[in-house]
Amino acid sequence: MARNLLIERYTLPEMGAVWSEQAKFQSWLDVEIAATEANCRLGRVPQEALDTIKAKASFEVERILEIEAEVRHDVIAFLTNVNEHVGDAGRYIHVGMTSSDVLDTGLALQLKQSVVLLRKELDALAEALRSLARSHKGTEMIGRSHAIHGEPITFGFKVAGWLAETERNRSRLERLEGDVAVGQVSGAMGTYANTDPQVEAISCEILGLVPDTASTQVISRDRHADYVQTLALVGASLERFSTEIRNLQRTDVLEVEENFAKGQKGSSAMPHKRNPIRSERIGGLARVLRSYTIAALENVALWHERDISHSSTERMMLPDCSVTLHFMLREMTAVVKGLGVYPENMRRNMNVYGGVVFSQRVLLALVGSGMSREEAYRIVQRHAHSAWNSDAGNFRANVEGDSDVTSRLSPGQIADCFATDVHQANLSVIWDRLAI
C-alpha cells in the first residue's frame, strides 16, 4: 500500500501541536485539497489546476486573522488567504461546499489524531500498571471497605483492578477513534444539491475518514459529546487510582508513596512534608474534564439544520479536554513507575489488634464445627471488639483463651484461621485474565 503522507502527518505531532491554530488551518487546507482532487478525478477540475493548487496552496495564520478582523468570517478569511497563493486556480477550491464541510471535516482530523495520541499514553499506563501488579502479586496487605479494615488482599490484586479498568478505557478509545473519524462534503443543508456525493466519498477516503451517515449542514454533535464524555470517563479512572494512592500515602497508613525527587521540598514551613502532589493534581484535573460534559451535551441540541452556538464552546472545550487528559495520563504513568511500595508497613497494618481481620475465618471454622452461626458470630464479635482500638488488643490471643473456641477447634485449626494463603489461592484467575 502506498504511503499516505496526509495521514502520517496526523500521527506525528504532540497533543498541543494537534490543537494549534497552525494545525487547524492545515486541516482545513487538507480538506479543501482533498475535495478539489475528488472533483478532478470526476473530471470537473483540470489536472493542471489541481497541480497548481497542490504546489502553491498555503496560508499564514497572521494573515488569516488580519482578514477575519475585517470580514468576520473565519473560513472566508482562510480561503481569501489561500487564494492569494494559488491565483486563478483558486476558483476550483471550495466548489459546492459550505463552511461546515471544512470546519467539521477538519475537526474530525484533529479529533482522530488526538485519540491516537491518547491511546499511546493509555498503552504506556497499562504497561506500567501490569509491571507493578506483576511485581506485587504476592505482596500482602489489608483490603478495606468503608475505609475500614476488611480482609487480606495483595497489592498486586489492587493494581490489577486498575489495569482492568485501564484496559476497558483502551477499548473505549479504540471505539471512539472510529466514531469521530467522520467527514462531510455535502454542501448547504447537507443535501448534496451543489456537489456530488462521490466528492464526499473520495475526499473522505483521501483523508482517512468515512462519510457521515446523514449530516445536516453540520456533523451532529452527539459524536463530539461522546468524545468529551469518554475523555471525562478516562479521567475519572485516573482520579480513582490517584485517590487510592493518596489514601495509602497518609502518614498513619504509609503503604505506598509517590516518588520524592532529590531536592524536592514539600512545604515552605514544614521540612518533613512529602506530599502526593501529582496524585492530587490528577484528581483536580479530573474535575475539569467532568465540567465540560455538560457543555458538550448541551451542544447536541442545535437549531434546525445548524447554528453556531456550539462553535465557541468547542474552540475552548475540545483542545482543553484533549491536552488535559494527555497530561493526566503522562502524570499517572510517572506516578506508577516511581511509586514506592512498603510491604513491611502493609503487614504491620494488616496485623493490627492481633489479626482481627481474620474474624470471618474463625466464624466459619466454628460454624463448621457444628456451632450455630448466631452463637459463633456473638463469640467472634465479642473478641474482635475487645481487641479493637486497644493498644494491648489481641484478637488471636482472645480466641485462643476462650474455652468455647478451643473446645471445638484444635490449635492447628485456629492457626489456619490466621493464615493468608486462602486469600491468594484463587487469584490466578485474575492474573490469567490480565496476562500479569
Tab-separated table of N, CA, C and O in Angstrom, residues 188-269:
chain	number	residue	atom	x	y	z
A	188	ALA	N	-24.515	23.077	1.540
A	188	ALA	CA	-25.501	23.736	2.390
A	188	ALA	C	-26.673	22.799	2.690
A	188	ALA	O	-27.203	22.132	1.800
A	189	MET	N	-27.059	22.748	3.918
A	189	MET	CA	-28.124	21.899	4.444
A	189	MET	C	-27.786	20.409	4.396
A	189	MET	O	-28.529	19.584	4.896
A	190	GLY	N	-26.667	20.048	3.790
A	190	GLY	CA	-26.264	18.653	3.717
A	190	GLY	C	-26.988	17.845	2.669
A	190	GLY	O	-26.986	16.602	2.714
A	191	THR	N	-27.587	18.495	1.660
A	191	THR	CA	-28.413	17.795	0.670
A	191	THR	C	-27.679	17.421	-0.615
A	191	THR	O	-28.278	16.840	-1.524
A	192	TYR	N	-26.405	17.766	-0.742
A	192	TYR	CA	-25.618	17.489	-1.949
A	192	TYR	C	-26.203	18.202	-3.182
A	192	TYR	O	-25.976	17.781	-4.321
A	193	ALA	N	-26.949	19.285	-2.959
A	193	ALA	CA	-27.577	19.981	-4.088
A	193	ALA	C	-26.549	20.566	-5.044
A	193	ALA	O	-26.776	20.616	-6.264
A	194	ASN	N	-25.415	21.011	-4.511
A	194	ASN	CA	-24.406	21.670	-5.341
A	194	ASN	C	-23.081	20.913	-5.372
A	194	ASN	O	-22.054	21.464	-5.767
A	195	THR	N	-23.131	19.673	-4.961
A	195	THR	CA	-21.929	18.846	-5.020
A	195	THR	C	-22.362	17.399	-5.180
A	195	THR	O	-23.505	17.033	-4.881
A	196	ASP	N	-21.471	16.586	-5.649
A	196	ASP	CA	-21.765	15.178	-5.901
A	196	ASP	C	-21.396	14.358	-4.665
A	196	ASP	O	-20.307	14.543	-4.104
A	197	PRO	N	-22.251	13.449	-4.214
A	197	PRO	CA	-21.878	12.596	-3.080
A	197	PRO	C	-20.563	11.856	-3.286
A	197	PRO	O	-19.884	11.516	-2.312
A	198	GLN	N	-20.205	11.630	-4.555
A	198	GLN	CA	-18.916	10.971	-4.817
A	198	GLN	C	-17.742	11.846	-4.383
A	198	GLN	O	-16.681	11.325	-4.034
A	199	VAL	N	-17.928	13.159	-4.449
A	199	VAL	CA	-16.876	14.059	-3.973
A	199	VAL	C	-16.621	13.822	-2.493
A	199	VAL	O	-15.473	13.758	-2.034
A	200	GLU	N	-17.700	13.682	-1.733
A	200	GLU	CA	-17.570	13.398	-0.308
A	200	GLU	C	-16.872	12.058	-0.079
A	200	GLU	O	-15.959	11.948	0.745
A	201	ALA	N	-17.305	11.039	-0.819
A	201	ALA	CA	-16.736	9.707	-0.630
A	201	ALA	C	-15.244	9.690	-0.934
A	201	ALA	O	-14.434	9.129	-0.173
A	202	ILE	N	-14.868	10.314	-2.051
A	202	ILE	CA	-13.452	10.332	-2.436
A	202	ILE	C	-12.638	11.178	-1.463
A	202	ILE	O	-11.531	10.791	-1.055
A	203	SER	N	-13.170	12.335	-1.092
A	203	SER	CA	-12.463	13.216	-0.158
A	203	SER	C	-12.189	12.505	1.158
A	203	SER	O	-11.072	12.555	1.694
A	204	CYS	N	-13.200	11.847	1.696
A	204	CYS	CA	-13.037	11.161	2.978
A	204	CYS	C	-12.031	10.018	2.860
A	204	CYS	O	-11.239	9.784	3.782
A	205	GLU	N	-12.046	9.331	1.740
A	205	GLU	CA	-11.068	8.257	1.540
A	205	GLU	C	-9.651	8.821	1.553
A	205	GLU	O	-8.740	8.240	2.171
A	206	ILE	N	-9.452	9.932	0.869
A	206	ILE	CA	-8.130	10.568	0.840
A	206	ILE	C	-7.697	10.960	2.255
A	206	ILE	O	-6.531	10.805	2.635
A	207	LEU	N	-8.637	11.448	3.048
A	207	LEU	CA	-8.338	11.965	4.382
A	207	LEU	C	-8.281	10.887	5.460
A	207	LEU	O	-7.920	11.164	6.601
A	208	GLY	N	-8.664	9.660	5.118
A	208	GLY	CA	-8.682	8.600	6.110
A	208	GLY	C	-9.897	8.662	7.014
A	208	GLY	O	-9.853	8.225	8.168
A	209	LEU	N	-11.004	9.192	6.492
A	209	LEU	CA	-12.257	9.304	7.239
A	209	LEU	C	-13.339	8.507	6.514
A	209	LEU	O	-13.118	7.976	5.434
A	210	VAL	N	-14.514	8.452	7.127
A	210	VAL	CA	-15.682	7.872	6.459
A	210	VAL	C	-16.756	8.951	6.382
A	210	VAL	O	-16.845	9.806	7.278
A	211	PRO	N	-17.589	8.970	5.350
A	211	PRO	CA	-18.643	9.977	5.251
A	211	PRO	C	-19.671	9.800	6.369
A	211	PRO	O	-20.019	8.674	6.733
A	212	ASP	N	-20.153	10.912	6.887
A	212	ASP	CA	-21.215	10.843	7.877
A	212	ASP	C	-22.454	10.223	7.249
A	212	ASP	O	-22.733	10.426	6.064
A	213	THR	N	-23.191	9.464	8.034
A	213	THR	CA	-24.353	8.747	7.509
A	213	THR	C	-25.416	9.698	6.975
A	213	THR	O	-25.956	9.506	5.878
A	214	ALA	N	-25.718	10.712	7.762
A	214	ALA	CA	-26.757	11.671	7.369
A	214	ALA	C	-26.503	12.987	8.089
A	214	ALA	O	-27.148	13.294	9.088
A	215	SER	N	-25.559	13.754	7.548
A	215	SER	CA	-25.265	15.044	8.164
A	215	SER	C	-26.335	16.046	7.763
A	215	SER	O	-27.022	15.882	6.749
A	216	THR	N	-26.503	17.064	8.552
A	216	THR	CA	-27.272	18.230	8.125
A	216	THR	C	-26.235	19.169	7.511
A	216	THR	O	-25.379	18.724	6.755
A	217	GLN	N	-26.287	20.445	7.883
A	217	GLN	CA	-25.196	21.310	7.430
A	217	GLN	C	-23.982	21.145	8.334
A	217	GLN	O	-22.910	21.659	8.043
A	218	VAL	N	-24.165	20.423	9.419
A	218	VAL	CA	-23.051	20.109	10.310
A	218	VAL	C	-23.098	18.616	10.633
A	218	VAL	O	-24.115	17.958	10.442
A	219	ILE	N	-21.978	18.098	11.117
A	219	ILE	CA	-21.966	16.758	11.684
A	219	ILE	C	-22.609	16.843	13.063
A	219	ILE	O	-22.276	17.718	13.859
A	220	SER	N	-23.546	15.965	13.345
A	220	SER	CA	-24.288	16.037	14.608
A	220	SER	C	-23.345	15.981	15.808
A	220	SER	O	-22.373	15.219	15.828
A	221	ARG	N	-23.678	16.794	16.802
A	221	ARG	CA	-22.772	16.976	17.932
A	221	ARG	C	-22.843	15.870	18.976
A	221	ARG	O	-22.161	15.929	20.005
A	222	ASP	N	-23.661	14.855	18.746
A	222	ASP	CA	-23.606	13.705	19.654
A	222	ASP	C	-22.245	13.033	19.589
A	222	ASP	O	-21.754	12.486	20.591
A	223	ARG	N	-21.600	13.080	18.421
A	223	ARG	CA	-20.267	12.491	18.287
A	223	ARG	C	-19.253	13.239	19.157
A	223	ARG	O	-18.397	12.633	19.816
A	224	HIS	N	-19.368	14.535	19.175
A	224	HIS	CA	-18.419	15.344	19.931
A	224	HIS	C	-18.705	15.242	21.431
A	224	HIS	O	-17.778	15.263	22.250
A	225	ALA	N	-19.984	15.117	21.776
A	225	ALA	CA	-20.331	14.897	23.180
A	225	ALA	C	-19.793	13.554	23.650
A	225	ALA	O	-19.325	13.414	24.794
A	226	ASP	N	-19.850	12.565	22.780
A	226	ASP	CA	-19.295	11.245	23.100
A	226	ASP	C	-17.794	11.362	23.360
A	226	ASP	O	-17.258	10.753	24.297
A	227	TYR	N	-17.128	12.143	22.539
A	227	TYR	CA	-15.677	12.355	22.713
A	227	TYR	C	-15.380	12.929	24.102
A	227	TYR	O	-14.543	12.397	24.845
A	228	VAL	N	-16.080	13.999	24.454
A	228	VAL	CA	-15.811	14.654	25.739
A	228	VAL	C	-16.176	13.755	26.900
A	228	VAL	O	-15.432	13.649	27.884
A	229	GLN	N	-17.300	13.068	26.806
A	229	GLN	CA	-17.705	12.190	27.900
A	229	GLN	C	-16.741	11.015	28.068
A	229	GLN	O	-16.452	10.602	29.195
A	230	THR	N	-16.234	10.496	26.962
A	230	THR	CA	-15.275	9.391	27.051
A	230	THR	C	-13.985	9.852	27.699
A	230	THR	O	-13.418	9.156	28.558
A	231	LEU	N	-13.510	11.027	27.311
A	231	LEU	CA	-12.299	11.556	27.936
A	231	LEU	C	-12.521	11.800	29.425
A	231	LEU	O	-11.635	11.533	30.245
A	232	ALA	N	-13.704	12.304	29.783
A	232	ALA	CA	-14.001	12.528	31.198
A	232	ALA	C	-14.053	11.215	31.966
A	232	ALA	O	-13.635	11.150	33.133
A	233	LEU	N	-14.535	10.164	31.322
A	233	LEU	CA	-14.595	8.861	31.978
A	233	LEU	C	-13.193	8.299	32.208
A	233	LEU	O	-12.900	7.748	33.278
A	234	VAL	N	-12.323	8.455	31.228
A	234	VAL	CA	-10.924	8.040	31.428
A	234	VAL	C	-10.309	8.838	32.576
A	234	VAL	O	-9.602	8.286	33.429
A	235	GLY	N	-10.606	10.136	32.608
A	235	GLY	CA	-10.103	10.972	33.694
A	235	GLY	C	-10.625	10.525	35.047
A	235	GLY	O	-9.905	10.576	36.061
A	236	ALA	N	-11.883	10.068	35.087
A	236	ALA	CA	-12.445	9.581	36.345
A	236	ALA	C	-11.709	8.341	36.829
A	236	ALA	O	-11.515	8.154	38.046
A	237	SER	N	-11.297	7.483	35.901
A	237	SER	CA	-10.500	6.316	36.285
A	237	SER	C	-9.175	6.743	36.900
A	237	SER	O	-8.753	6.213	37.929
A	238	LEU	N	-8.530	7.705	36.262
A	238	LEU	CA	-7.249	8.183	36.794
A	238	LEU	C	-7.442	8.789	38.174
A	238	LEU	O	-6.581	8.639	39.064
A	239	GLU	N	-8.560	9.461	38.374
A	239	GLU	CA	-8.841	10.018	39.698
A	239	GLU	C	-9.018	8.904	40.727
A	239	GLU	O	-8.572	9.035	41.871
A	240	ARG	N	-9.656	7.819	40.340
A	240	ARG	CA	-9.812	6.690	41.268
A	240	ARG	C	-8.454	6.143	41.689
A	240	ARG	O	-8.201	5.920	42.887
A	241	PHE	N	-7.565	5.943	40.721
A	241	PHE	CA	-6.247	5.406	41.048
A	241	PHE	C	-5.476	6.374	41.949
A	241	PHE	O	-4.866	5.971	42.953
A	242	SER	N	-5.507	7.637	41.568
A	242	SER	CA	-4.720	8.634	42.310
A	242	SER	C	-5.285	8.861	43.705
A	242	SER	O	-4.525	9.112	44.656
A	243	THR	N	-6.599	8.782	43.854
A	243	THR	CA	-7.195	8.934	45.185
A	243	THR	C	-6.771	7.793	46.101
A	243	THR	O	-6.500	7.997	47.294
A	244	GLU	N	-6.713	6.586	45.551
A	244	GLU	CA	-6.266	5.447	46.354
A	244	GLU	C	-4.816	5.622	46.791
A	244	GLU	O	-4.453	5.347	47.946
A	245	ILE	N	-3.980	6.102	45.878
A	245	ILE	CA	-2.578	6.346	46.235
A	245	ILE	C	-2.482	7.388	47.344
A	245	ILE	O	-1.723	7.238	48.299
A	246	ARG	N	-3.278	8.434	47.246
A	246	ARG	CA	-3.270	9.473	48.291
A	246	ARG	C	-3.665	8.890	49.643
A	246	ARG	O	-3.050	9.200	50.666
A	247	ASN	N	-4.681	8.054	49.644
A	247	ASN	CA	-5.111	7.452	50.905
A	247	ASN	C	-4.062	6.510	51.473
A	247	ASN	O	-3.834	6.470	52.688
A	248	LEU	N	-3.421	5.754	50.611
A	248	LEU	CA	-2.399	4.814	51.083
A	248	LEU	C	-1.111	5.522	51.475
A	248	LEU	O	-0.260	4.923	52.142
A	249	GLN	N	-0.944	6.777	51.088
A	249	GLN	CA	0.254	7.531	51.456
A	249	GLN	C	0.066	8.311	52.751
A	249	GLN	O	1.027	8.901	53.261
A	250	ARG	N	-1.137	8.318	53.296
A	250	ARG	CA	-1.344	9.044	54.547
A	250	ARG	C	-0.347	8.588	55.606
A	250	ARG	O	0.015	7.415	55.667
A	251	THR	N	0.082	9.502	56.437
A	251	THR	CA	1.116	9.219	57.430
A	251	THR	C	0.763	8.021	58.297
A	251	THR	O	1.629	7.199	58.627
A	252	ASP	N	-0.503	7.903	58.676
A	252	ASP	CA	-0.903	6.811	59.566
A	252	ASP	C	-1.086	5.494	58.819
A	252	ASP	O	-1.354	4.461	59.440
A	253	VAL	N	-0.925	5.508	57.492
A	253	VAL	CA	-1.030	4.287	56.689
A	253	VAL	C	0.319	3.976	56.057
A	253	VAL	O	0.916	2.932	56.292
A	254	LEU	N	0.793	4.879	55.205
A	254	LEU	CA	2.102	4.837	54.536
A	254	LEU	C	2.449	3.452	53.977
A	254	LEU	O	3.469	2.868	54.278
A	255	GLU	N	1.554	2.961	53.127
A	255	GLU	CA	1.813	1.688	52.460
A	255	GLU	C	2.406	1.890	51.075
A	255	GLU	O	3.098	1.012	50.558
A	256	VAL	N	2.131	3.023	50.464
A	256	VAL	CA	2.781	3.405	49.211
A	256	VAL	C	3.110	4.885	49.301
A	256	VAL	O	2.600	5.600	50.169
A	257	GLU	N	3.951	5.346	48.383
A	257	GLU	CA	4.343	6.758	48.406
A	257	GLU	C	4.808	7.183	47.023
A	257	GLU	O	5.558	6.460	46.359
A	258	GLU	N	4.344	8.346	46.587
A	258	GLU	CA	4.869	8.925	45.358
A	258	GLU	C	6.371	9.145	45.489
A	258	GLU	O	6.873	9.441	46.575
A	259	ASN	N	7.051	9.032	44.359
A	259	ASN	CA	8.477	9.312	44.360
A	259	ASN	C	8.735	10.755	44.796
A	259	ASN	O	8.081	11.688	44.337
A	260	PHE	N	9.671	10.922	45.704
A	260	PHE	CA	10.052	12.254	46.177
A	260	PHE	C	11.464	12.509	45.670
A	260	PHE	O	12.433	11.911	46.140
A	261	ALA	N	11.593	13.390	44.696
A	261	ALA	CA	12.859	13.574	43.992
A	261	ALA	C	13.896	14.277	44.862
A	261	ALA	O	13.564	15.021	45.793
A	262	LYS	N	15.144	14.046	44.537
A	262	LYS	CA	16.230	14.718	45.229
A	262	LYS	C	16.095	16.231	45.043
A	262	LYS	O	15.920	16.722	43.930
A	263	GLY	N	16.121	16.962	46.132
A	263	GLY	CA	15.993	18.403	46.082
A	263	GLY	C	14.561	18.895	46.167
A	263	GLY	O	14.322	20.098	46.303
A	264	GLN	N	13.610	17.974	46.081
A	264	GLN	CA	12.201	18.377	46.171
A	264	GLN	C	11.860	18.795	47.597
A	264	GLN	O	12.395	18.259	48.567
A	265	LYS	N	10.965	19.754	47.737
A	265	LYS	CA	10.525	20.214	49.049
A	265	LYS	C	9.007	20.146	49.106
A	265	LYS	O	8.319	20.476	48.155
A	266	GLY	N	8.485	19.722	50.256
A	266	GLY	CA	7.058	19.503	50.388
A	266	GLY	C	6.294	20.648	51.010
A	266	GLY	O	5.077	20.731	50.869
A	267	SER	N	6.987	21.523	51.725
A	267	SER	CA	6.294	22.609	52.419
A	267	SER	C	7.264	23.732	52.689
A	267	SER	O	8.431	23.500	53.007
A	268	SER	N	6.756	24.961	52.589
A	268	SER	CA	7.606	26.113	52.900
A	268	SER	C	7.833	26.238	54.404
A	268	SER	O	8.798	26.880	54.834
A	269	ALA	N	6.954	25.626	55.196
A	269	ALA	CA	7.042	25.767	56.654
A	269	ALA	C	7.494	24.499	57.355
A	269	ALA	O	8.135	24.563	58.414
